[in-house]
C-alpha cells in the first residue's frame, strides 16, 4: 500500500502540501513515529534526509519553516486515502498517536501528538476512545507531562511502548477534568496553542471552538507554556501538602482517595516517604533530577537546569 514520491509522480499525481492528488484521488502521507514529538506534528521531515543516508533519525526542522503555518513535512511513503478511511473509519480529520519505540533511559519516554488524518506505521499506534475531544486533549497533555513520564518509566522494560503497556499508564482520569472545570479551562488554551501550529490541524481547532489562524511557532513561549502544564500536572499527581502528610490508615485498609491522583498510595506509606520528601515539592525536585538528558542539554545550552527551575517557579 506504500508508494514513494517517484512512484506517485510517475503516474501523474501532483504534490499539494504533503498530499498527492490526481482527479478525485488523494494519497495521504504515511506518518512515522519519528515525525512527531510532544505537541508537535512537524518534528521530522524526510525531505531533509539525504538519499544516501543510513541514519534512522530525521534532521531537525529549521525554525523558519516551523514558523510558517503553511509548512507540512514530507513522509517517506504515501497511502491511498481510501485505504486510510477503511482502516480507521472516523469522522474527524485528525488523529492522536504515540511513539511505540522508546526506552526508560531516553530523554523522554512517553511521546504523544495530534496530527492530521493520514496513514500511520505500526510504530505510531493511534489513541482512540469514546470520550469527547476536550477530554482527549487533557489526556494528550497528561501523557506529555514529566509527572506521567516518571511513572511510566517503571512500566517499560524494553524498547517498545506496546499497546498493553499504554493501557496501564497512570493518567489523570476524565472525572477530574469534568468535576473541576477550572483545570480544563487552564489546560485547553495552552494545549491548543501548542498543537495548532499549521493549517492542516484547522479541523482540530474548530472542533474545540476556535476559528482563528494557527498559532505562531515561538520556542520561548512554547517552553513556558509546557512548563505551566507540567507544573499543573505535578499538583494533580502529587496532591496538596495536607494530602501528602495525611495519617497512614491501618494496614490493608484503603481510604477515600485525596485530591492528588497518586496520593492514595503516598498516604499509605507516609512515614517512609516523608523521611525523604517532607513536602510534595521535594518530590517534584527529585522527579526532575531523574531526567538526566534533559538536564544535560539545558546545562550545555543555558548553563543551568532551566526546565526544572522554571517548572518549580510555576509550581510554587
PDB file of C-alpha atoms in Angstrom:
ATOM      1  CA  UNK A   1       0.000   0.000   0.000  1.00  0.00           C
ATOM      2  CA  UNK A   2       3.010   2.312   0.392  1.00  0.00           C
ATOM      3  CA  UNK A   3       4.144   4.388  -2.591  1.00  0.00           C
ATOM      4  CA  UNK A   4       7.197   6.625  -2.905  1.00  0.00           C
ATOM      5  CA  UNK A   5       7.261  10.155  -4.290  1.00  0.00           C
ATOM      6  CA  UNK A   6       8.838   8.916  -7.518  1.00  0.00           C
ATOM      7  CA  UNK A   7       6.123   6.294  -7.972  1.00  0.00           C
ATOM      8  CA  UNK A   8       3.336   8.833  -7.433  1.00  0.00           C
ATOM      9  CA  UNK A   9       4.811  11.376  -9.817  1.00  0.00           C
ATOM     10  CA  UNK A  10       5.454   8.730 -12.483  1.00  0.00           C
ATOM     11  CA  UNK A  11       1.689   8.123 -12.834  1.00  0.00           C
ATOM     12  CA  UNK A  12       0.745  11.792 -12.969  1.00  0.00           C
ATOM     13  CA  UNK A  13      -0.002  12.694  -9.335  1.00  0.00           C
ATOM     14  CA  UNK A  14       0.853  16.210  -8.206  1.00  0.00           C
ATOM     15  CA  UNK A  15       2.002  17.228  -4.736  1.00  0.00           C
ATOM     16  CA  UNK A  16      -0.296  19.629  -2.843  1.00  0.00           C
ATOM     17  CA  UNK A  17       1.230  20.459   0.527  1.00  0.00           C
ATOM     18  CA  UNK A  18       2.124  16.894   1.574  1.00  0.00           C
ATOM     19  CA  UNK A  19      -0.754  15.132  -0.246  1.00  0.00           C
ATOM     20  CA  UNK A  20      -0.597  13.658  -3.735  1.00  0.00           C
ATOM     21  CA  UNK A  21      -3.679  14.475  -5.824  1.00  0.00           C
ATOM     22  CA  UNK A  22      -4.920  13.386  -9.260  1.00  0.00           C
ATOM     23  CA  UNK A  23      -8.502  13.938 -10.423  1.00  0.00           C
ATOM     24  CA  UNK A  24     -10.642  12.824  -7.467  1.00  0.00           C
ATOM     25  CA  UNK A  25      -7.986  10.569  -5.968  1.00  0.00           C
ATOM     26  CA  UNK A  26      -5.935  11.640  -2.974  1.00  0.00           C
ATOM     27  CA  UNK A  27      -2.977   9.958  -1.327  1.00  0.00           C
ATOM     28  CA  UNK A  28      -2.121  10.845   2.277  1.00  0.00           C
ATOM     29  CA  UNK A  29       1.290  10.905   3.918  1.00  0.00           C
ATOM     30  CA  UNK A  30       2.328   7.872   5.915  1.00  0.00           C
ATOM     31  CA  UNK A  31       3.232   9.281   9.316  1.00  0.00           C
ATOM     32  CA  UNK A  32       6.011   7.505  11.177  1.00  0.00           C
ATOM     33  CA  UNK A  33       6.815   7.798  14.871  1.00  0.00           C
ATOM     34  CA  UNK A  34       9.994   9.771  14.200  1.00  0.00           C
ATOM     35  CA  UNK A  35       7.907  12.523  12.574  1.00  0.00           C
ATOM     36  CA  UNK A  36       6.130  13.531  15.815  1.00  0.00           C
ATOM     37  CA  UNK A  37       7.133  14.783  19.251  1.00  0.00           C
ATOM     38  CA  UNK A  38       5.367  16.345  22.250  1.00  0.00           C
ATOM     39  CA  UNK A  39       2.616  18.670  20.935  1.00  0.00           C
ATOM     40  CA  UNK A  40       4.441  18.616  17.591  1.00  0.00           C
ATOM     41  CA  UNK A  41       3.269  17.016  14.330  1.00  0.00           C
ATOM     42  CA  UNK A  42       6.058  18.540  12.204  1.00  0.00           C
ATOM     43  CA  UNK A  43       9.042  17.192  14.113  1.00  0.00           C
ATOM     44  CA  UNK A  44      10.656  15.232  11.268  1.00  0.00           C
ATOM     45  CA  UNK A  45      10.732  15.701   7.502  1.00  0.00           C
ATOM     46  CA  UNK A  46      12.035  13.103   5.047  1.00  0.00           C
ATOM     47  CA  UNK A  47      12.737  15.903   2.582  1.00  0.00           C
ATOM     48  CA  UNK A  48      15.691  16.823   4.819  1.00  0.00           C
ATOM     49  CA  UNK A  49      17.170  13.307   4.871  1.00  0.00           C
ATOM     50  CA  UNK A  50      19.882  12.790   2.228  1.00  0.00           C
ATOM     51  CA  UNK A  51      19.087   9.992  -0.228  1.00  0.00           C
ATOM     52  CA  UNK A  52      22.254   8.102   0.654  1.00  0.00           C
ATOM     53  CA  UNK A  53      21.791   8.465   4.414  1.00  0.00           C
ATOM     54  CA  UNK A  54      21.858   5.295   6.520  1.00  0.00           C
ATOM     55  CA  UNK A  55      20.517   7.153   9.567  1.00  0.00           C
ATOM     56  CA  UNK A  56      17.109   6.322  11.023  1.00  0.00           C
ATOM     57  CA  UNK A  57      16.917   9.768  12.663  1.00  0.00           C
ATOM     58  CA  UNK A  58      15.450  12.689  10.763  1.00  0.00           C
ATOM     59  CA  UNK A  59      17.278  16.058  10.893  1.00  0.00           C
ATOM     60  CA  UNK A  60      15.791  18.880  12.957  1.00  0.00           C
ATOM     61  CA  UNK A  61      13.330  21.021  11.018  1.00  0.00           C
ATOM     62  CA  UNK A  62      14.625  24.612  10.693  1.00  0.00           C
ATOM     63  CA  UNK A  63      12.848  27.194  12.849  1.00  0.00           C
ATOM     64  CA  UNK A  64      11.893  29.421   9.912  1.00  0.00           C
ATOM     65  CA  UNK A  65       9.995  26.505   8.365  1.00  0.00           C
ATOM     66  CA  UNK A  66       8.112  25.777  11.591  1.00  0.00           C
ATOM     67  CA  UNK A  67       7.117  29.424  11.812  1.00  0.00           C
ATOM     68  CA  UNK A  68       5.181  29.069   8.540  1.00  0.00           C
ATOM     69  CA  UNK A  69       1.613  27.846   9.082  1.00  0.00           C
ATOM     70  CA  UNK A  70       1.660  26.502   5.513  1.00  0.00           C
ATOM     71  CA  UNK A  71       4.573  24.138   6.092  1.00  0.00           C
ATOM     72  CA  UNK A  72       3.905  20.385   6.312  1.00  0.00           C
ATOM     73  CA  UNK A  73       6.594  17.676   6.441  1.00  0.00           C
ATOM     74  CA  UNK A  74       7.048  15.156   3.652  1.00  0.00           C
ATOM     75  CA  UNK A  75       6.944  11.446   4.527  1.00  0.00           C
ATOM     76  CA  UNK A  76       8.887   8.582   3.021  1.00  0.00           C
ATOM     77  CA  UNK A  77       5.703   6.944   1.685  1.00  0.00           C
ATOM     78  CA  UNK A  78       2.115   7.807   0.765  1.00  0.00           C
ATOM     79  CA  UNK A  79      -1.067   5.746   1.210  1.00  0.00           C
ATOM     80  CA  UNK A  80      -4.392   5.980  -0.596  1.00  0.00           C
ATOM     81  CA  UNK A  81      -6.963   7.997   1.347  1.00  0.00           C
ATOM     82  CA  UNK A  82      -9.491   5.242   0.667  1.00  0.00           C
ATOM     83  CA  UNK A  83      -7.248   2.718   2.438  1.00  0.00           C
ATOM     84  CA  UNK A  84      -6.815   5.048   5.421  1.00  0.00           C
ATOM     85  CA  UNK A  85     -10.586   5.533   5.735  1.00  0.00           C
ATOM     86  CA  UNK A  86     -11.066   1.767   5.503  1.00  0.00           C
ATOM     87  CA  UNK A  87      -8.549   1.124   8.287  1.00  0.00           C
ATOM     88  CA  UNK A  88      -9.648   3.979  10.570  1.00  0.00           C
ATOM     89  CA  UNK A  89     -13.240   4.973   9.713  1.00  0.00           C
ATOM     90  CA  UNK A  90     -13.568   8.053  11.921  1.00  0.00           C
ATOM     91  CA  UNK A  91     -15.391  11.296  11.182  1.00  0.00           C
ATOM     92  CA  UNK A  92     -12.697  13.725  12.290  1.00  0.00           C
ATOM     93  CA  UNK A  93      -9.752  14.837  10.168  1.00  0.00           C
ATOM     94  CA  UNK A  94      -7.046  14.277  12.778  1.00  0.00           C
ATOM     95  CA  UNK A  95      -5.587  11.510  14.906  1.00  0.00           C
ATOM     96  CA  UNK A  96      -3.805  11.250  18.252  1.00  0.00           C
ATOM     97  CA  UNK A  97      -0.978   8.748  18.374  1.00  0.00           C
ATOM     98  CA  UNK A  98       2.066   7.782  20.412  1.00  0.00           C
ATOM     99  CA  UNK A  99       5.572   6.594  19.705  1.00  0.00           C
ATOM    100  CA  UNK A 100       5.959   2.853  20.132  1.00  0.00           C
ATOM    101  CA  UNK A 101       9.773   2.830  20.017  1.00  0.00           C
ATOM    102  CA  UNK A 102      11.052   4.247  23.299  1.00  0.00           C
ATOM    103  CA  UNK A 103      13.102   3.418  26.364  1.00  0.00           C
ATOM    104  CA  UNK A 104      13.042   4.240  30.056  1.00  0.00           C
ATOM    105  CA  UNK A 105      16.553   5.676  29.638  1.00  0.00           C
ATOM    106  CA  UNK A 106      15.666   8.014  26.752  1.00  0.00           C
ATOM    107  CA  UNK A 107      15.438  11.774  27.150  1.00  0.00           C
ATOM    108  CA  UNK A 108      11.660  11.277  27.384  1.00  0.00           C
ATOM    109  CA  UNK A 109       9.733   8.020  27.358  1.00  0.00           C
ATOM    110  CA  UNK A 110       6.083   8.773  26.520  1.00  0.00           C
ATOM    111  CA  UNK A 111       5.601  10.950  23.442  1.00  0.00           C
ATOM    112  CA  UNK A 112       2.146  11.678  22.015  1.00  0.00           C
ATOM    113  CA  UNK A 113       0.844  14.164  19.476  1.00  0.00           C
ATOM    114  CA  UNK A 114      -2.133  15.163  17.387  1.00  0.00           C
ATOM    115  CA  UNK A 115      -1.550  15.124  13.641  1.00  0.00           C
ATOM    116  CA  UNK A 116      -3.700  15.398  10.502  1.00  0.00           C
ATOM    117  CA  UNK A 117      -5.537  12.283   9.379  1.00  0.00           C
ATOM    118  CA  UNK A 118      -3.023  10.196   7.466  1.00  0.00           C
ATOM    119  CA  UNK A 119      -1.664   6.722   7.137  1.00  0.00           C
ATOM    120  CA  UNK A 120       0.360   5.548  10.123  1.00  0.00           C
ATOM    121  CA  UNK A 121       3.056   2.946  10.545  1.00  0.00           C
ATOM    122  CA  UNK A 122       2.781   0.246  13.201  1.00  0.00           C
ATOM    123  CA  UNK A 123       5.268   2.199  15.337  1.00  0.00           C
ATOM    124  CA  UNK A 124       2.785   5.069  15.654  1.00  0.00           C
ATOM    125  CA  UNK A 125      -0.322   3.461  17.237  1.00  0.00           C
ATOM    126  CA  UNK A 126      -3.449   5.601  17.433  1.00  0.00           C
ATOM    127  CA  UNK A 127      -5.178   6.515  20.707  1.00  0.00           C
ATOM    128  CA  UNK A 128      -8.918   6.272  20.114  1.00  0.00           C
ATOM    129  CA  UNK A 129     -11.812   6.199  22.583  1.00  0.00           C
ATOM    130  CA  UNK A 130     -15.404   7.363  23.003  1.00  0.00           C
ATOM    131  CA  UNK A 131     -14.639  10.408  25.148  1.00  0.00           C
ATOM    132  CA  UNK A 132     -15.179  13.962  23.828  1.00  0.00           C
ATOM    133  CA  UNK A 133     -12.294  15.782  22.154  1.00  0.00           C
ATOM    134  CA  UNK A 134     -11.863  18.148  25.100  1.00  0.00           C
ATOM    135  CA  UNK A 135     -11.121  15.257  27.454  1.00  0.00           C
ATOM    136  CA  UNK A 136      -8.764  13.699  24.912  1.00  0.00           C
ATOM    137  CA  UNK A 137      -6.834  16.966  24.778  1.00  0.00           C
ATOM    138  CA  UNK A 138      -6.494  16.667  28.563  1.00  0.00           C
ATOM    139  CA  UNK A 139      -5.275  13.085  28.106  1.00  0.00           C
ATOM    140  CA  UNK A 140      -2.750  14.179  25.500  1.00  0.00           C
ATOM    141  CA  UNK A 141      -1.449  16.928  27.813  1.00  0.00           C
ATOM    142  CA  UNK A 142      -1.230  14.493  30.709  1.00  0.00           C
ATOM    143  CA  UNK A 143       0.693  11.875  28.717  1.00  0.00           C
ATOM    144  CA  UNK A 144       3.208  14.531  27.654  1.00  0.00           C
ATOM    145  CA  UNK A 145       3.891  15.679  31.230  1.00  0.00           C
ATOM    146  CA  UNK A 146       7.012  14.899  33.257  1.00  0.00           C
ATOM    147  CA  UNK A 147       4.818  13.543  36.059  1.00  0.00           C
ATOM    148  CA  UNK A 148       3.259  10.920  33.798  1.00  0.00           C
ATOM    149  CA  UNK A 149       6.598  10.174  32.164  1.00  0.00           C
ATOM    150  CA  UNK A 150       8.217   9.468  35.535  1.00  0.00           C
ATOM    151  CA  UNK A 151       5.528   6.947  36.494  1.00  0.00           C
ATOM    152  CA  UNK A 152       5.544   5.374  33.026  1.00  0.00           C
ATOM    153  CA  UNK A 153       9.251   4.574  33.157  1.00  0.00           C
ATOM    154  CA  UNK A 154       8.554   1.918  35.770  1.00  0.00           C
ATOM    155  CA  UNK A 155       6.213   0.150  33.324  1.00  0.00           C
ATOM    156  CA  UNK A 156       8.537  -0.092  30.323  1.00  0.00           C
ATOM    157  CA  UNK A 157      11.129  -2.848  30.375  1.00  0.00           C
ATOM    158  CA  UNK A 158      12.318  -2.850  26.768  1.00  0.00           C
ATOM    159  CA  UNK A 159      12.284  -0.510  23.811  1.00  0.00           C
ATOM    160  CA  UNK A 160       8.569  -0.704  23.000  1.00  0.00           C
ATOM    161  CA  UNK A 161       5.633   1.151  24.489  1.00  0.00           C
ATOM    162  CA  UNK A 162       3.298  -1.610  23.410  1.00  0.00           C
ATOM    163  CA  UNK A 163      -0.457  -1.026  23.481  1.00  0.00           C
ATOM    164  CA  UNK A 164      -0.949  -3.282  26.507  1.00  0.00           C
ATOM    165  CA  UNK A 165       1.602  -1.184  28.408  1.00  0.00           C
ATOM    166  CA  UNK A 166      -0.016   2.042  27.201  1.00  0.00           C
ATOM    167  CA  UNK A 167      -3.316   0.849  28.697  1.00  0.00           C
ATOM    168  CA  UNK A 168      -1.647   0.535  32.115  1.00  0.00           C
ATOM    169  CA  UNK A 169      -0.187   4.034  32.281  1.00  0.00           C
ATOM    170  CA  UNK A 170      -1.315   6.038  35.315  1.00  0.00           C
ATOM    171  CA  UNK A 171      -3.127   9.022  33.833  1.00  0.00           C
ATOM    172  CA  UNK A 172      -5.422  11.575  35.420  1.00  0.00           C
ATOM    173  CA  UNK A 173      -8.979  10.239  34.889  1.00  0.00           C
ATOM    174  CA  UNK A 174     -11.560  12.273  32.923  1.00  0.00           C
ATOM    175  CA  UNK A 175     -13.648  12.757  36.068  1.00  0.00           C
ATOM    176  CA  UNK A 176     -11.012  15.167  37.432  1.00  0.00           C
ATOM    177  CA  UNK A 177     -11.487  17.483  34.473  1.00  0.00           C
ATOM    178  CA  UNK A 178     -15.291  17.262  34.432  1.00  0.00           C
ATOM    179  CA  UNK A 179     -15.679  17.762  38.192  1.00  0.00           C
ATOM    180  CA  UNK A 180     -13.179  20.639  38.374  1.00  0.00           C
ATOM    181  CA  UNK A 181     -13.875  22.903  35.369  1.00  0.00           C
ATOM    182  CA  UNK A 182     -11.042  25.361  36.015  1.00  0.00           C
ATOM    183  CA  UNK A 183      -8.499  22.615  35.309  1.00  0.00           C
ATOM    184  CA  UNK A 184      -9.851  22.154  31.810  1.00  0.00           C
ATOM    185  CA  UNK A 185     -10.050  25.923  31.339  1.00  0.00           C
ATOM    186  CA  UNK A 186      -6.365  26.133  32.287  1.00  0.00           C
ATOM    187  CA  UNK A 187      -5.215  23.305  30.028  1.00  0.00           C
ATOM    188  CA  UNK A 188      -7.295  23.882  26.896  1.00  0.00           C
ATOM    189  CA  UNK A 189      -5.906  27.227  25.617  1.00  0.00           C
ATOM    190  CA  UNK A 190      -2.347  26.157  26.362  1.00  0.00           C
ATOM    191  CA  UNK A 191      -2.684  22.780  24.657  1.00  0.00           C
ATOM    192  CA  UNK A 192      -4.460  24.363  21.687  1.00  0.00           C
ATOM    193  CA  UNK A 193      -1.633  26.863  21.180  1.00  0.00           C
ATOM    194  CA  UNK A 194       0.986  24.124  21.366  1.00  0.00           C
ATOM    195  CA  UNK A 195      -0.842  21.796  18.966  1.00  0.00           C
ATOM    196  CA  UNK A 196      -2.408  24.114  16.382  1.00  0.00           C
ATOM    197  CA  UNK A 197       0.633  25.424  14.528  1.00  0.00           C
ATOM    198  CA  UNK A 198      -0.332  24.749  10.901  1.00  0.00           C
ATOM    199  CA  UNK A 199      -3.430  24.940   8.708  1.00  0.00           C
ATOM    200  CA  UNK A 200      -3.610  21.144   8.453  1.00  0.00           C
ATOM    201  CA  UNK A 201      -4.993  20.990  12.009  1.00  0.00           C
ATOM    202  CA  UNK A 202      -7.705  23.620  11.445  1.00  0.00           C
ATOM    203  CA  UNK A 203     -10.434  20.916  11.828  1.00  0.00           C
ATOM    204  CA  UNK A 204      -8.996  20.075  15.254  1.00  0.00           C
ATOM    205  CA  UNK A 205      -9.076  23.730  16.315  1.00  0.00           C
ATOM    206  CA  UNK A 206     -12.633  24.226  15.010  1.00  0.00           C
ATOM    207  CA  UNK A 207     -13.850  21.175  16.930  1.00  0.00           C
ATOM    208  CA  UNK A 208     -12.507  22.852  20.071  1.00  0.00           C
ATOM    209  CA  UNK A 209     -14.444  26.023  19.209  1.00  0.00           C
ATOM    210  CA  UNK A 210     -11.516  28.045  17.857  1.00  0.00           C
ATOM    211  CA  UNK A 211     -11.835  29.638  14.399  1.00  0.00           C
ATOM    212  CA  UNK A 212      -8.669  31.736  14.436  1.00  0.00           C
ATOM    213  CA  UNK A 213      -5.452  31.195  12.491  1.00  0.00           C
ATOM    214  CA  UNK A 214      -2.731  28.753  13.591  1.00  0.00           C
ATOM    215  CA  UNK A 215      -0.507  29.964  16.420  1.00  0.00           C
ATOM    216  CA  UNK A 216       2.921  31.276  15.507  1.00  0.00           C
ATOM    217  CA  UNK A 217       5.746  28.937  16.479  1.00  0.00           C
ATOM    218  CA  UNK A 218       7.693  30.683  19.255  1.00  0.00           C
ATOM    219  CA  UNK A 219      10.289  28.500  21.012  1.00  0.00           C
ATOM    220  CA  UNK A 220      10.428  30.561  24.210  1.00  0.00           C
ATOM    221  CA  UNK A 221       6.673  30.815  24.538  1.00  0.00           C
ATOM    222  CA  UNK A 222       6.198  27.098  23.866  1.00  0.00           C
ATOM    223  CA  UNK A 223       8.762  26.291  26.556  1.00  0.00           C
ATOM    224  CA  UNK A 224       6.964  28.485  29.071  1.00  0.00           C
ATOM    225  CA  UNK A 225       3.524  27.039  28.249  1.00  0.00           C
ATOM    226  CA  UNK A 226       4.793  23.492  28.564  1.00  0.00           C
ATOM    227  CA  UNK A 227       6.297  24.327  31.963  1.00  0.00           C
ATOM    228  CA  UNK A 228       2.899  25.701  33.038  1.00  0.00           C
ATOM    229  CA  UNK A 229       1.253  22.413  32.074  1.00  0.00           C
ATOM    230  CA  UNK A 230       3.971  20.350  33.783  1.00  0.00           C
ATOM    231  CA  UNK A 231       3.582  22.350  36.998  1.00  0.00           C
ATOM    232  CA  UNK A 232      -0.175  21.757  36.972  1.00  0.00           C
ATOM    233  CA  UNK A 233       0.171  18.007  36.438  1.00  0.00           C
ATOM    234  CA  UNK A 234       2.654  17.731  39.297  1.00  0.00           C
ATOM    235  CA  UNK A 235      -0.048  19.210  41.532  1.00  0.00           C
ATOM    236  CA  UNK A 236      -2.673  16.829  40.120  1.00  0.00           C
ATOM    237  CA  UNK A 237      -0.485  13.754  40.551  1.00  0.00           C
ATOM    238  CA  UNK A 238       1.024  14.560  43.957  1.00  0.00           C
ATOM    239  CA  UNK A 239      -1.773  16.416  45.727  1.00  0.00           C
ATOM    240  CA  UNK A 240      -1.519  19.115  48.353  1.00  0.00           C
ATOM    241  CA  UNK A 241       0.756  19.201  51.383  1.00  0.00           C
ATOM    242  CA  UNK A 242      -2.171  18.151  53.592  1.00  0.00           C
ATOM    243  CA  UNK A 243      -2.779  15.144  51.311  1.00  0.00           C
ATOM    244  CA  UNK A 244       0.911  14.368  51.358  1.00  0.00           C
ATOM    245  CA  UNK A 245       1.178  14.367  55.155  1.00  0.00           C
ATOM    246  CA  UNK A 246      -2.045  12.516  55.866  1.00  0.00           C
ATOM    247  CA  UNK A 247      -2.173   9.964  58.673  1.00  0.00           C
ATOM    248  CA  UNK A 248      -1.432   6.447  57.401  1.00  0.00           C
ATOM    249  CA  UNK A 249      -4.523   4.185  57.514  1.00  0.00           C
ATOM    250  CA  UNK A 250      -4.379   0.777  59.229  1.00  0.00           C
ATOM    251  CA  UNK A 251      -2.602  -1.957  57.306  1.00  0.00           C
ATOM    252  CA  UNK A 252      -4.681  -3.273  54.420  1.00  0.00           C
ATOM    253  CA  UNK A 253      -7.312  -0.531  54.784  1.00  0.00           C
ATOM    254  CA  UNK A 254      -7.994   1.770  51.847  1.00  0.00           C
ATOM    255  CA  UNK A 255      -9.397   5.224  52.462  1.00  0.00           C
ATOM    256  CA  UNK A 256     -11.154   7.650  50.135  1.00  0.00           C
ATOM    257  CA  UNK A 257      -8.510   8.989  47.720  1.00  0.00           C
ATOM    258  CA  UNK A 258      -7.391  12.536  48.481  1.00  0.00           C
ATOM    259  CA  UNK A 259      -7.250  15.159  45.741  1.00  0.00           C
ATOM    260  CA  UNK A 260      -3.858  14.082  44.426  1.00  0.00           C
ATOM    261  CA  UNK A 261      -4.420  11.203  41.981  1.00  0.00           C
ATOM    262  CA  UNK A 262      -1.425   9.203  43.228  1.00  0.00           C
ATOM    263  CA  UNK A 263      -1.605  10.459  46.794  1.00  0.00           C
ATOM    264  CA  UNK A 264      -3.635   7.405  47.868  1.00  0.00           C
ATOM    265  CA  UNK A 265      -0.544   5.218  47.755  1.00  0.00           C
ATOM    266  CA  UNK A 266       1.574   8.019  49.200  1.00  0.00           C
ATOM    267  CA  UNK A 267      -0.514   8.337  52.352  1.00  0.00           C
ATOM    268  CA  UNK A 268      -0.339   4.595  52.950  1.00  0.00           C
ATOM    269  CA  UNK A 269       3.422   4.922  53.230  1.00  0.00           C
ATOM    270  CA  UNK A 270       3.656   8.422  54.628  1.00  0.00           C
ATOM    271  CA  UNK A 271       6.261   7.583  57.281  1.00  0.00           C
ATOM    272  CA  UNK A 272       8.622   6.257  54.614  1.00  0.00           C
ATOM    273  CA  UNK A 273       8.092   8.927  52.016  1.00  0.00           C
ATOM    274  CA  UNK A 274       8.053  11.848  54.451  1.00  0.00           C
ATOM    275  CA  UNK A 275      11.563  10.883  55.544  1.00  0.00           C
ATOM    276  CA  UNK A 276      12.787  11.585  52.003  1.00  0.00           C
ATOM    277  CA  UNK A 277      10.199  14.075  50.748  1.00  0.00           C
ATOM    278  CA  UNK A 278       8.684  16.107  53.625  1.00  0.00           C
ATOM    279  CA  UNK A 279       6.530  18.071  51.140  1.00  0.00           C
ATOM    280  CA  UNK A 280       5.421  17.246  47.575  1.00  0.00           C
ATOM    281  CA  UNK A 281       7.686  19.978  46.190  1.00  0.00           C
ATOM    282  CA  UNK A 282      10.653  17.848  47.257  1.00  0.00           C
ATOM    283  CA  UNK A 283       9.211  15.030  45.159  1.00  0.00           C
ATOM    284  CA  UNK A 284       8.966  17.364  42.156  1.00  0.00           C
ATOM    285  CA  UNK A 285      12.636  18.293  42.603  1.00  0.00           C
ATOM    286  CA  UNK A 286      13.584  14.616  42.795  1.00  0.00           C
ATOM    287  CA  UNK A 287      11.491  13.627  39.754  1.00  0.00           C
ATOM    288  CA  UNK A 288      13.039  16.326  37.598  1.00  0.00           C
ATOM    289  CA  UNK A 289      16.512  15.026  38.510  1.00  0.00           C
ATOM    290  CA  UNK A 290      15.571  11.624  37.046  1.00  0.00           C
ATOM    291  CA  UNK A 291      15.665  13.124  33.532  1.00  0.00           C
ATOM    292  CA  UNK A 292      19.464  13.448  33.138  1.00  0.00           C
ATOM    293  CA  UNK A 293      19.448  14.051  29.373  1.00  0.00           C
ATOM    294  CA  UNK A 294      17.041  16.975  29.737  1.00  0.00           C
ATOM    295  CA  UNK A 295      19.294  18.333  32.490  1.00  0.00           C
ATOM    296  CA  UNK A 296      22.487  17.872  30.479  1.00  0.00           C
ATOM    297  CA  UNK A 297      21.100  19.601  27.384  1.00  0.00           C
ATOM    298  CA  UNK A 298      19.813  22.503  29.475  1.00  0.00           C
ATOM    299  CA  UNK A 299      23.150  22.950  31.209  1.00  0.00           C
ATOM    300  CA  UNK A 300      25.019  22.836  27.893  1.00  0.00           C
ATOM    301  CA  UNK A 301      22.786  25.464  26.292  1.00  0.00           C
ATOM    302  CA  UNK A 302      21.745  27.664  29.227  1.00  0.00           C
ATOM    303  CA  UNK A 303      24.325  26.988  31.937  1.00  0.00           C
ATOM    304  CA  UNK A 304      21.648  25.700  34.335  1.00  0.00           C
ATOM    305  CA  UNK A 305      18.832  23.155  34.544  1.00  0.00           C
ATOM    306  CA  UNK A 306      16.392  25.679  33.154  1.00  0.00           C
ATOM    307  CA  UNK A 307      13.426  23.305  32.761  1.00  0.00           C
ATOM    308  CA  UNK A 308      13.496  22.239  36.404  1.00  0.00           C
ATOM    309  CA  UNK A 309      13.886  25.797  37.678  1.00  0.00           C
ATOM    310  CA  UNK A 310      11.010  27.134  35.581  1.00  0.00           C
ATOM    311  CA  UNK A 311       8.619  24.316  36.460  1.00  0.00           C
ATOM    312  CA  UNK A 312       9.327  24.761  40.174  1.00  0.00           C
ATOM    313  CA  UNK A 313       8.756  28.518  39.922  1.00  0.00           C
ATOM    314  CA  UNK A 314       5.366  27.982  38.341  1.00  0.00           C
ATOM    315  CA  UNK A 315       4.582  25.059  40.667  1.00  0.00           C
ATOM    316  CA  UNK A 316       5.162  27.342  43.673  1.00  0.00           C
TER     317      UNK A 316
END
